Short mmCIF file of C-alpha atoms (C1' of nucleotides) in Angstrom, two decimals:
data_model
loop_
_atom_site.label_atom_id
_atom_site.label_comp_id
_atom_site.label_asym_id
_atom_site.label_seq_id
_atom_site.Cartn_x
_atom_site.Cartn_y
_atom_site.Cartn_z
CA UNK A 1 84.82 159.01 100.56
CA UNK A 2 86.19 155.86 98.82
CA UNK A 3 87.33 156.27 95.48
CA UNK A 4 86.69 152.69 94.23
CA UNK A 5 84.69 150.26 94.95
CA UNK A 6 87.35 147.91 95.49
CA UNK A 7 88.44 149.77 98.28
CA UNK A 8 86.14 148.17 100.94
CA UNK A 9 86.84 144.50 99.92
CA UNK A 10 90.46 144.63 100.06
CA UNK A 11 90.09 147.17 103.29
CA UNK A 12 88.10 144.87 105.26
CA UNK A 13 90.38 142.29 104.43
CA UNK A 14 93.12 144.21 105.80
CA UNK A 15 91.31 145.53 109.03
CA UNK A 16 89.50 141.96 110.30
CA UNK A 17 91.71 140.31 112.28
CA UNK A 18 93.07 137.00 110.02
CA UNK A 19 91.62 133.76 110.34
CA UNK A 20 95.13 132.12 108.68
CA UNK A 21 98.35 132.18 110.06
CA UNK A 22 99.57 129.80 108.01
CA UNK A 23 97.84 128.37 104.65
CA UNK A 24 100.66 126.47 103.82
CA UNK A 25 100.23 123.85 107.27
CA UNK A 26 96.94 122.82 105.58
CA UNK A 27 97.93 121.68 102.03
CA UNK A 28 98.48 118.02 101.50
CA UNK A 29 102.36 118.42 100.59
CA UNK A 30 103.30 120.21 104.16
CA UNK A 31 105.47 117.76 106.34
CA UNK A 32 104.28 118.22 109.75
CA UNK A 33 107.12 117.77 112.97
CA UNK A 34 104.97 115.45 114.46
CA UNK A 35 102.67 112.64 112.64
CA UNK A 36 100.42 111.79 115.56
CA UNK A 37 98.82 108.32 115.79
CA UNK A 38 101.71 107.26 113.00
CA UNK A 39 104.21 106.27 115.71
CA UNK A 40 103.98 102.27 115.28
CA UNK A 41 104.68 102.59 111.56
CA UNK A 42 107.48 105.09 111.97
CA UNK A 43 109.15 103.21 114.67
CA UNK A 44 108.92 100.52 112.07
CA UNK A 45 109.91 102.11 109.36
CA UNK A 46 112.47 103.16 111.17
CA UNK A 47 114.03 100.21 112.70
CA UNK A 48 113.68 98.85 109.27
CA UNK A 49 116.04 101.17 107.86
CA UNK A 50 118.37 101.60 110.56
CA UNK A 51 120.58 98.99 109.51
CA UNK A 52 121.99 101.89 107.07
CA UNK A 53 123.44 103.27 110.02
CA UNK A 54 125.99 100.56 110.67
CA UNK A 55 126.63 100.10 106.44
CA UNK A 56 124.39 97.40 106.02
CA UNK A 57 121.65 97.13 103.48
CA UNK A 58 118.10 97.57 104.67
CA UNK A 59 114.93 94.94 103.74
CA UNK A 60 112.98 96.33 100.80
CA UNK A 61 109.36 97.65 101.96
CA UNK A 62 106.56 98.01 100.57
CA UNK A 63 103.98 100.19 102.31
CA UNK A 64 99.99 99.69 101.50
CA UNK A 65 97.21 102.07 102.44
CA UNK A 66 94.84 104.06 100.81
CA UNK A 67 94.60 107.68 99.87
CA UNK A 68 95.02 110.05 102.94
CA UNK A 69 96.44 107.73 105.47
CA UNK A 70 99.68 108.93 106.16
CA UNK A 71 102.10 106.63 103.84
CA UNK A 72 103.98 109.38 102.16
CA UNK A 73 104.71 111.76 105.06
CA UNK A 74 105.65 109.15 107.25
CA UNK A 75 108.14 107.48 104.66
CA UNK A 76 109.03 111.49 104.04
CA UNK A 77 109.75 111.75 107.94
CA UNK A 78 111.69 108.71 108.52
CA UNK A 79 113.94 109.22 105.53
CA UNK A 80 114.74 112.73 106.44
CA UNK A 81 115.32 112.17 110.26
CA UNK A 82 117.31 109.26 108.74
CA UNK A 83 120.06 111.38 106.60
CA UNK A 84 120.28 113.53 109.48
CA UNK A 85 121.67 110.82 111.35
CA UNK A 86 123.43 109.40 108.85
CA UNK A 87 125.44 112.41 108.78
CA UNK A 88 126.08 112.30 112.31
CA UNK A 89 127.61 108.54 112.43
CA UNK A 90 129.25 109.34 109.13
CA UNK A 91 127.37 106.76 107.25
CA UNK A 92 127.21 106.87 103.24
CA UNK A 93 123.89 106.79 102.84
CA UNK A 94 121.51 108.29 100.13
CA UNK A 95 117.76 108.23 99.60
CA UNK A 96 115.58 109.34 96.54
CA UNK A 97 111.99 110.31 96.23
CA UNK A 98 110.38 109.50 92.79
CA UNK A 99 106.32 109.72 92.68
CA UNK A 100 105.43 106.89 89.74
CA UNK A 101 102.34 108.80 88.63
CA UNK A 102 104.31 111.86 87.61
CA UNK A 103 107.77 110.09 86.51
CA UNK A 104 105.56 107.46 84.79
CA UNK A 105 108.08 105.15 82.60
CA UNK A 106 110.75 102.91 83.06
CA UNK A 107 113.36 105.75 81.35
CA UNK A 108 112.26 108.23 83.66
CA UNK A 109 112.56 106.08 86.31
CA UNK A 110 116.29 104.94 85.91
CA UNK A 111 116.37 108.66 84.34
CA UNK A 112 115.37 110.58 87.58
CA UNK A 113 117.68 107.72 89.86
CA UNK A 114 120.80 108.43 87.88
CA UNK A 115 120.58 112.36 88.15
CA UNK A 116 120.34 111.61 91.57
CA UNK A 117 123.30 110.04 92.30
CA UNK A 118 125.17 112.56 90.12
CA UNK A 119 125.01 111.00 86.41
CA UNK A 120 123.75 112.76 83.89
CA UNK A 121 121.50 111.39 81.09
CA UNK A 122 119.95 113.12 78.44
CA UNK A 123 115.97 113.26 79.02
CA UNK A 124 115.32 111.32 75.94
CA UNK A 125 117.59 109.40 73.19
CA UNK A 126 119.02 106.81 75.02
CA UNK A 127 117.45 102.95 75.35
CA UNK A 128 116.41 101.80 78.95
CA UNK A 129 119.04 99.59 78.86
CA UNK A 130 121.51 102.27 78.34
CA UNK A 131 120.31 104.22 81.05
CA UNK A 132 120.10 101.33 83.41
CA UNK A 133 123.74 100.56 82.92
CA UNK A 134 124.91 103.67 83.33
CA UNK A 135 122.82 103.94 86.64
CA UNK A 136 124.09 100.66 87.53
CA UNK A 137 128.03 101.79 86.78
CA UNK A 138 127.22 105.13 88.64
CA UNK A 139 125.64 103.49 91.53
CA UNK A 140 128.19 101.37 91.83
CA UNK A 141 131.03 103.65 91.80
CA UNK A 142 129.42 106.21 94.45
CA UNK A 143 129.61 103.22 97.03
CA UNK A 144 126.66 104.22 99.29
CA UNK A 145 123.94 102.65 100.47
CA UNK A 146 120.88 104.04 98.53
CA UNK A 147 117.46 103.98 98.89
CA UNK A 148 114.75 104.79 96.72
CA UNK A 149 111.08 105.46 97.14
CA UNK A 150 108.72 104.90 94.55
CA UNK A 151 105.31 106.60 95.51
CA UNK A 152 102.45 105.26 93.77
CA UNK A 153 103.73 102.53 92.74
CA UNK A 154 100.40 101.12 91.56
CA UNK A 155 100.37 103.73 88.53
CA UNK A 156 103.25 102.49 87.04
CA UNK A 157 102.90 98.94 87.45
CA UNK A 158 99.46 99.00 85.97
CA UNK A 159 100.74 101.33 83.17
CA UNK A 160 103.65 99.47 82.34
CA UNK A 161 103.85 96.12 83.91
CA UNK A 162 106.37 94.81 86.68
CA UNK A 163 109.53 94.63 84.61
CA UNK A 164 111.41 97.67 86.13
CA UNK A 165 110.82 96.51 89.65
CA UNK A 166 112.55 92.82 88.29
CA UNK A 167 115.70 94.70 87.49
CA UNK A 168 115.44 97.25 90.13
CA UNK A 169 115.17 93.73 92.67
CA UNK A 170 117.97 92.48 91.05
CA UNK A 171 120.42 95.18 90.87
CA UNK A 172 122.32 94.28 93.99
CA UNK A 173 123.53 90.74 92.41
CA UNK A 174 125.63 92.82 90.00
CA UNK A 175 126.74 95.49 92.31
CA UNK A 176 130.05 95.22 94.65
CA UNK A 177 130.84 98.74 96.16
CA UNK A 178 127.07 99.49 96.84
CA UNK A 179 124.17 98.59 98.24
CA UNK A 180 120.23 99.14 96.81
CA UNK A 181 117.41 99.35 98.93
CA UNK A 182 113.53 99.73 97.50
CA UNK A 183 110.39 101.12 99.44
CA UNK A 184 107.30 100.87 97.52
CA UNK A 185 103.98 103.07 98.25
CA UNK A 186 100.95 101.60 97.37
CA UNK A 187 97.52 102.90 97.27
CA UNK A 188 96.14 99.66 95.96
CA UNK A 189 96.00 96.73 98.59
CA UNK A 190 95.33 94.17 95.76
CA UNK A 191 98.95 95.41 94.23
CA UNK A 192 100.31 91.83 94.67
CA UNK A 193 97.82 90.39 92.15
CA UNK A 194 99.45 92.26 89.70
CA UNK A 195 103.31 91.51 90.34
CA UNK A 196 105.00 88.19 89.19
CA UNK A 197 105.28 86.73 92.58
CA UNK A 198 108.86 86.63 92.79
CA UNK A 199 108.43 89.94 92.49
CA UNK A 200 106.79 90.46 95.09
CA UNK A 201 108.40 88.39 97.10
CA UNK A 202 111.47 90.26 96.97
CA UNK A 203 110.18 93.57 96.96
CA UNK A 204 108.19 92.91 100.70
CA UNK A 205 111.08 91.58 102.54
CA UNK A 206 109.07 93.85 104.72
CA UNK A 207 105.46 95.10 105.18
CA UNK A 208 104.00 97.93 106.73
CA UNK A 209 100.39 98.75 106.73
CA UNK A 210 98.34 102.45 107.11
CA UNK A 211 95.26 101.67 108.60
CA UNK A 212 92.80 104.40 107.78
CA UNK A 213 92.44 107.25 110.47
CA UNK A 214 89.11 106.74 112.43
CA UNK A 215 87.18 109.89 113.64
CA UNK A 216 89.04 110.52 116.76
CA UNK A 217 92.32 110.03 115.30
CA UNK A 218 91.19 112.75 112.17
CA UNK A 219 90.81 114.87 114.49
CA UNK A 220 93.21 115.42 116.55
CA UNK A 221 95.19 115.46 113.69
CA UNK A 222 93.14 118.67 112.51
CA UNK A 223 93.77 119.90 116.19
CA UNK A 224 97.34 119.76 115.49
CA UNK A 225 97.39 121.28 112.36
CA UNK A 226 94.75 124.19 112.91
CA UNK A 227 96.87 125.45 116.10
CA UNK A 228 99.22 126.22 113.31
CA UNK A 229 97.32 127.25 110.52
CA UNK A 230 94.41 129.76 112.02
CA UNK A 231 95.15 132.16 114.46
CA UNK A 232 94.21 131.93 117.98
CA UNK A 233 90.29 131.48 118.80
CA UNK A 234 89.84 131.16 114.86
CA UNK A 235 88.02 127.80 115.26
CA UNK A 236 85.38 126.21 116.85
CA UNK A 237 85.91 122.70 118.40
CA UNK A 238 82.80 121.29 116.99
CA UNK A 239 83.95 122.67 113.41
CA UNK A 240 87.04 120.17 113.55
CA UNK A 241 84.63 117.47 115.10
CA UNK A 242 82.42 117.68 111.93
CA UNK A 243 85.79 117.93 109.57
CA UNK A 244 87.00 114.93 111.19
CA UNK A 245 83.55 112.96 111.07
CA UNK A 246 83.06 113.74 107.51
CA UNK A 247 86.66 112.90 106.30
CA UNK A 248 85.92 109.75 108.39
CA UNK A 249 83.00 108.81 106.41
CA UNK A 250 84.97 108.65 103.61
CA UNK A 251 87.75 105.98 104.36
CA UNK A 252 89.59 108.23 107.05
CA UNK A 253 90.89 110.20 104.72
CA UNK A 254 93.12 112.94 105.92
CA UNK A 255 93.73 114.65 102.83
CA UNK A 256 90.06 115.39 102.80
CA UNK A 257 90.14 116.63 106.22
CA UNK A 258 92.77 118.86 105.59
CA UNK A 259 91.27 120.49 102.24
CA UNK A 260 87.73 120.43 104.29
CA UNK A 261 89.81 122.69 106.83
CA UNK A 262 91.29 124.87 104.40
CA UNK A 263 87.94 125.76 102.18
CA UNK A 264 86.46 126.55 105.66
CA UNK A 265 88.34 128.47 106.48
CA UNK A 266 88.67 130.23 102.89
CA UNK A 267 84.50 130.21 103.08
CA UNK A 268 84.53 132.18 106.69
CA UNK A 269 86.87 134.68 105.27
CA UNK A 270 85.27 135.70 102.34
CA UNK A 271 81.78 136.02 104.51
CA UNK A 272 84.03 138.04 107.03
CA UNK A 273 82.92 135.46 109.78
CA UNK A 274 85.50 136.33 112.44
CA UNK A 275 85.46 132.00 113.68
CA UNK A 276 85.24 129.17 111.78
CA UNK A 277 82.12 126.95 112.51
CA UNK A 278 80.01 123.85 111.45
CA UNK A 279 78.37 125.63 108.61
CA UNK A 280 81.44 126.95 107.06
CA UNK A 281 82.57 123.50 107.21
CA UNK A 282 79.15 121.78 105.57
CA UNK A 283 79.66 124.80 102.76
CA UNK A 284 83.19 123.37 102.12
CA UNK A 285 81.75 120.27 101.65
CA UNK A 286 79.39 121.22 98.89
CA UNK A 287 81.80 123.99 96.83
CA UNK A 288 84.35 120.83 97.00
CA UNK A 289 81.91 118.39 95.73
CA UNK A 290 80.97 121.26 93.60
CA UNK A 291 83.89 121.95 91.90
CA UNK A 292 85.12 118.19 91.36
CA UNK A 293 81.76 117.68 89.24
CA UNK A 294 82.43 121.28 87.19
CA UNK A 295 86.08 119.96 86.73
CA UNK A 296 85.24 116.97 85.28
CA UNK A 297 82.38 118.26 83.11
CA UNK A 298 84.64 120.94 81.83
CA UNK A 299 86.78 117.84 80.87
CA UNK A 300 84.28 115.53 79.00
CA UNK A 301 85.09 115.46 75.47
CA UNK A 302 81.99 116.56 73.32
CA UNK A 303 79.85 113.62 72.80
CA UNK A 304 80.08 112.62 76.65
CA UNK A 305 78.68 116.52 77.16
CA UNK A 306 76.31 115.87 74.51
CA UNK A 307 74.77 112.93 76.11
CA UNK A 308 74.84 114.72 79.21
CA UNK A 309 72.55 117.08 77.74
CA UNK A 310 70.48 114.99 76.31
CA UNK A 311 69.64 113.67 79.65
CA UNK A 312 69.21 117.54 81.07
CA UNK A 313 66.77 118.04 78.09
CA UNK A 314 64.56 115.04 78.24
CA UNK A 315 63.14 116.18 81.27
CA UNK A 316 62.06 112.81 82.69
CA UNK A 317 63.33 111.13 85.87
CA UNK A 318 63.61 107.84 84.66
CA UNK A 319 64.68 107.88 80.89
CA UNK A 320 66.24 104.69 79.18
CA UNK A 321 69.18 104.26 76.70
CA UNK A 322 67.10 104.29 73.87
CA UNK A 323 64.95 107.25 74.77
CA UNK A 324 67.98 109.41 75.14
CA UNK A 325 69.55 107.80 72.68
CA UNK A 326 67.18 109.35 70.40
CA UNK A 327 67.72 112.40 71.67
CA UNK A 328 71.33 112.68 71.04
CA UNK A 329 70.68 111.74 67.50
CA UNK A 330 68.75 115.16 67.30
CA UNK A 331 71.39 116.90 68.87
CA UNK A 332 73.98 115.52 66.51
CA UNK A 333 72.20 116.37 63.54
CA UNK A 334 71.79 120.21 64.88
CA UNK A 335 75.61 120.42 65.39
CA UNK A 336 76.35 118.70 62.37
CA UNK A 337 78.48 116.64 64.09
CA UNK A 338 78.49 112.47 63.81
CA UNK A 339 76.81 110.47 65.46
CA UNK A 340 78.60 107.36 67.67
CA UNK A 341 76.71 104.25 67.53
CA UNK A 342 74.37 102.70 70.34
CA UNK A 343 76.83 100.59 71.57
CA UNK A 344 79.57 103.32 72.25
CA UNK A 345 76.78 105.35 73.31
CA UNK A 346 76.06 102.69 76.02
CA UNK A 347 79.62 102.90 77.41
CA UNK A 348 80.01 106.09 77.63
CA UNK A 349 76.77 106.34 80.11
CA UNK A 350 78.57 104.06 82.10
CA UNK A 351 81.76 105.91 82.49
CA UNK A 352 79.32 108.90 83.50
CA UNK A 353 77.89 106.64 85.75
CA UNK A 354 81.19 105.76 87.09
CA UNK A 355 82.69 109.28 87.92
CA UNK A 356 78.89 109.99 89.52
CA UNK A 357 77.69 112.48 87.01
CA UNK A 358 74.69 110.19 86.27
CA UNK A 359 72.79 107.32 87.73
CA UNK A 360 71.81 104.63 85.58
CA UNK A 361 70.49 101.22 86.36
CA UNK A 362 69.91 98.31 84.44
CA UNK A 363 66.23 97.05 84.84
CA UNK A 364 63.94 94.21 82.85
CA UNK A 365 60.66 96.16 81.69
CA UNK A 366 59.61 92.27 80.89
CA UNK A 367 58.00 91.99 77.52
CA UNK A 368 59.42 95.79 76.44
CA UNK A 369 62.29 94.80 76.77
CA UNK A 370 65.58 94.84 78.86
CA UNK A 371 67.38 98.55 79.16
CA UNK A 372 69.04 101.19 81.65
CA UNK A 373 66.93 103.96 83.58
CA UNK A 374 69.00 107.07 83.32
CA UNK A 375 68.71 110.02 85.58
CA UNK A 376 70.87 112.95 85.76
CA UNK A 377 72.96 113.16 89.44
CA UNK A 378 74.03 116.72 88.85
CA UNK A 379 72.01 119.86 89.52
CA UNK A 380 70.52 121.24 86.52
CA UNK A 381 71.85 124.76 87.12
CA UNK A 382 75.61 123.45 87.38
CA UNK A 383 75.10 121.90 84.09
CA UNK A 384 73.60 124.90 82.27
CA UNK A 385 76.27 126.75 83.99
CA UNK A 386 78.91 124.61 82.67
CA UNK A 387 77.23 124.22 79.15
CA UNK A 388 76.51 127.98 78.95
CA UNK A 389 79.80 128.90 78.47
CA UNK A 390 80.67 126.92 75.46
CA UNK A 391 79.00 128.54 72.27
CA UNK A 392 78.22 125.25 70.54
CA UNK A 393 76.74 123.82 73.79
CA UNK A 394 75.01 126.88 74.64
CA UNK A 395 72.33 127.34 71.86
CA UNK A 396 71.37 123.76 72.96
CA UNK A 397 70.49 124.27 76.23
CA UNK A 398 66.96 125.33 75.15
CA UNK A 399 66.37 122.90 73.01
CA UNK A 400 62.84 121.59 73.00
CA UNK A 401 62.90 117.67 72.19
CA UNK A 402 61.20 116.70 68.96
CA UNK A 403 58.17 114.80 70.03
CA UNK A 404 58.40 111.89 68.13
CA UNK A 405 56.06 109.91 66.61
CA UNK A 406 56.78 106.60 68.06
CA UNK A 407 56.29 109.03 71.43
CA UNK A 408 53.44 106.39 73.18
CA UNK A 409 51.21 107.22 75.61
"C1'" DC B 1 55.75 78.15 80.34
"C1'" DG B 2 57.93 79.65 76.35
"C1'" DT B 3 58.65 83.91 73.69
"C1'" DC B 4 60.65 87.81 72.50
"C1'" DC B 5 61.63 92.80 73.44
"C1'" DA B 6 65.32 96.21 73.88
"C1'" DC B 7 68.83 96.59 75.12
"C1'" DA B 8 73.60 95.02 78.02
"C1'" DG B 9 78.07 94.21 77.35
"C1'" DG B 10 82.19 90.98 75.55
"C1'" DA B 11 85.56 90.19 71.56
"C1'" DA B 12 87.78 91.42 67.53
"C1'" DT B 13 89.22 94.87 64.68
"C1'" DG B 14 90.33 99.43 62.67
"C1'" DA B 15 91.76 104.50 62.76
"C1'" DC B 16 94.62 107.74 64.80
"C1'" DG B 17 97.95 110.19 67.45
"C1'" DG B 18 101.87 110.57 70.30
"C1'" DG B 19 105.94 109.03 72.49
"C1'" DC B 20 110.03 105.78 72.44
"C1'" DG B 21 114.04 103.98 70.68
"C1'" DG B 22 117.40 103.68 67.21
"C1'" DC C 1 114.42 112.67 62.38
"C1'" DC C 2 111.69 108.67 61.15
"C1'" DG C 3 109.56 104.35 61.72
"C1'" DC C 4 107.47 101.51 65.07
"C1'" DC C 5 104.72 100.37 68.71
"C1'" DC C 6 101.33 101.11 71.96
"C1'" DG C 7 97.20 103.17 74.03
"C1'" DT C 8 92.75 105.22 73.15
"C1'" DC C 9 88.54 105.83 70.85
"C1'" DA C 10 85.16 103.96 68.01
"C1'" DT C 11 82.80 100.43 65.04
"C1'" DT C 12 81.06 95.86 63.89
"C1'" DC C 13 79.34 91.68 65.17
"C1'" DC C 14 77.95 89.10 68.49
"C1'" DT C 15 75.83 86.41 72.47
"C1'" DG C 16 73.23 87.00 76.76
"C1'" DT C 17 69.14 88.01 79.58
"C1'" DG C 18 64.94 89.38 83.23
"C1'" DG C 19 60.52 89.12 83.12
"C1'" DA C 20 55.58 90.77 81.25
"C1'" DC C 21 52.77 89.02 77.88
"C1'" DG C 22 50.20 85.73 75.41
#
DNA sequence: CGTCCACAGGAATGACGGGCGG
DNA sequence: CCGCCCGTCATTCCTGTGGACG
């Protein structure tokens, strides 16, 4: 009866009734109507930037919170409900959106501002200063109020230092027809440390803070968002609950909650499941934790794989640097590759240890010495998996450790 | 109670590659 | 387009150190 095989996947798919109505309502970039439990820092965002209205500048802002609580959408909201307005009393006012981590230099900053208001600059070729002035001139000459919003602020700053907010701060001295205004999104609450203080002094004229989400808060925020995404009767209540508790856990993160959402839901509908329920949403939590650790092995450069390997091969729970160490120097010499020296070697077990890929721990053995115990955090199938795929890496993975002399016992 | 192991981890420096500015 | 500068990776040299052993 069915010609292919394929047939039955992509008929079932068809024929269940759909667990999504809307994917899109669930990624991270989707600007909901309403931001619930957000209303204190929109109203005062809001009355912040009102001034606009009437053609006066606005304070500068600058907005702290971490990861997932809300800063961008809300600053997103208010803007947009702003122009709207803005249009309505007639107002000149114009606001720009710039995320630091993607335009990441001081030329692509004044770059991306001056397209903005209508003056074009080549994307390279020209000094900062040049493009500053000619931001400056075009500003100037628009006469509007403008307001820009640099998201992630905390990239650029630590990439490149606090010099572009100086000028950005000072722009209004030299400008007569218009009027800047600056909100800054931070991720980083210790951001101040890092800004001459005048600085920051200037740029905070206002402060608004995200508190993270707590439990309750996460999820009625999924409740929101899942009467829009899944169709009716898709969901359990205790499925959100365990979302929200878990996205809690983890400084009341709503990103998280959302993505926990999404792969549960993606996870019921390949099984078929007809509702989404707690164990869907404990499987998205592994196949996300999952694929962040293959991502970022995929990403190590060689040696970082290599010692990686060398702790999956020496088989023991509690290895130190020098026993692995050893180890690596075998698997060097059977790629024919060169070796890094102990002390690099050292630091790049701790940058494993940082992104969680291993656990190491320094400890005093006393008379033998002081050293690191070193024990693998990632399944050893996900590592063979990983390593399996790569030729080089492959042949190694049944590599039986040289048992050397010094071995004691 | 001092010694001394087996490293940890900081500072200075070099090699290299890629983007910026002229 | 080319030189310069800056960030990253890696090496060299170094000082520091918790605690079992003698």
């Amino acid at each position: 009866m069915k010609q292919n095989l394929l047939d039955d996947v992509f008929d079932n798919f068809v024929r269940t009734k759909q667990l999504f109505k809307d994917r899109e309502v669930l990624r991270h970039d989707y600007l909901p109507n309403t931001l619930p439990h957000r209303e204190d820092q929109i109203k005062l965002l809001g009355a912040t930037v009102a001034p606009v209205l009437k053609n006066a500048r606005c304070s500068n802002i600058f907005i702290y919170g971490k990861t997932g609580t809300g800063k961008t959408a809300v600053a997103k909201y208010v803007l947009s409900h702003l122009e709207s307005k803005a249009k309505e009393y007639g107002a000149s006012v114009k606001f720009c959106y710039l995320n630091c981590r993607i335009t990441n230099s001081e030329y692509r900053v004044f770059a991306s501002l001056s397209q903005n208001i209508g003056v074009l600059v080549p994307f390279t070729g020209l000094s900062v200063g040049e493009v500053y002035d000619r931001f400056r001139l075009g500003l100037d000459s628009s006469k509007t109020l403008f307001i820009i919003v640099l998201d992630e602020i905390d990239s650029l700053i630590k990439n490149r230092g606090d010099g572009i907010l100086y000028e950005l701060t000072r722009i209004n001295e030299t400008l007569s027809k218009s009027k800047l205004s600056i909100i800054g999104i931070s991720n980083d609450l210790r951001l101040k440390d890092f800004l001459d203080p005048r600085v920051f002094s200037s740029l905070s004229e206002e402060e608004i803070v995200f508190r993270p989400y707590n439990a309750n808060e996460l999820r009625n925020i999924l409740f929101e968002r899942s009467k829009l995404s899944f169709n009716e009767g898709s969901i359990s209540d205790s499925a959100i609950s365990i979302a929200s508790a878990l996205a809690a856990a983890e400084h009341g993160d709503a990103r998280r909650a959302l993505d926990l959402l999404r792969v549960a839901g993606e996870v019921a509908e390949r099984n078929g499941d007809k509702i989404i329920i707690d164990d869907h949403v404990r499987e998205a939590e592994k196949r996300i934790e999952q694929n962040r650790i293959i991502d970022a092995l995929k990403n190590l450069t060689l040696h970082s794989k290599l010692v990686l390997l060398s702790v999956y091969l020496l088989k023991k729970s509690n290895a130190t640097t020098g026993e692995i160490y050893d180890l690596y120097n075998e698997l060097c010499n059977e790629l024919g590759v060169c070796l890094l020296t102990q002390r690099r070697f050292g630091t790049l077990i701790s940058e494993l240890d940082a992104m969680g890929l291993l656990n190491a721990k320094v400890v005093s053995m006393g008379r033998y010495g002081r050293t690191k115990k070193i024990r693998s955090d990632v399944s050893r199938s996900i590592i063979k998996d990983v390593f399996i795929i790569d030729n080089r890496l492959g042949q190694l993975l049944d590599y039986k450790p040289k048992s050397t002399s010094k071995d004691k016992k």
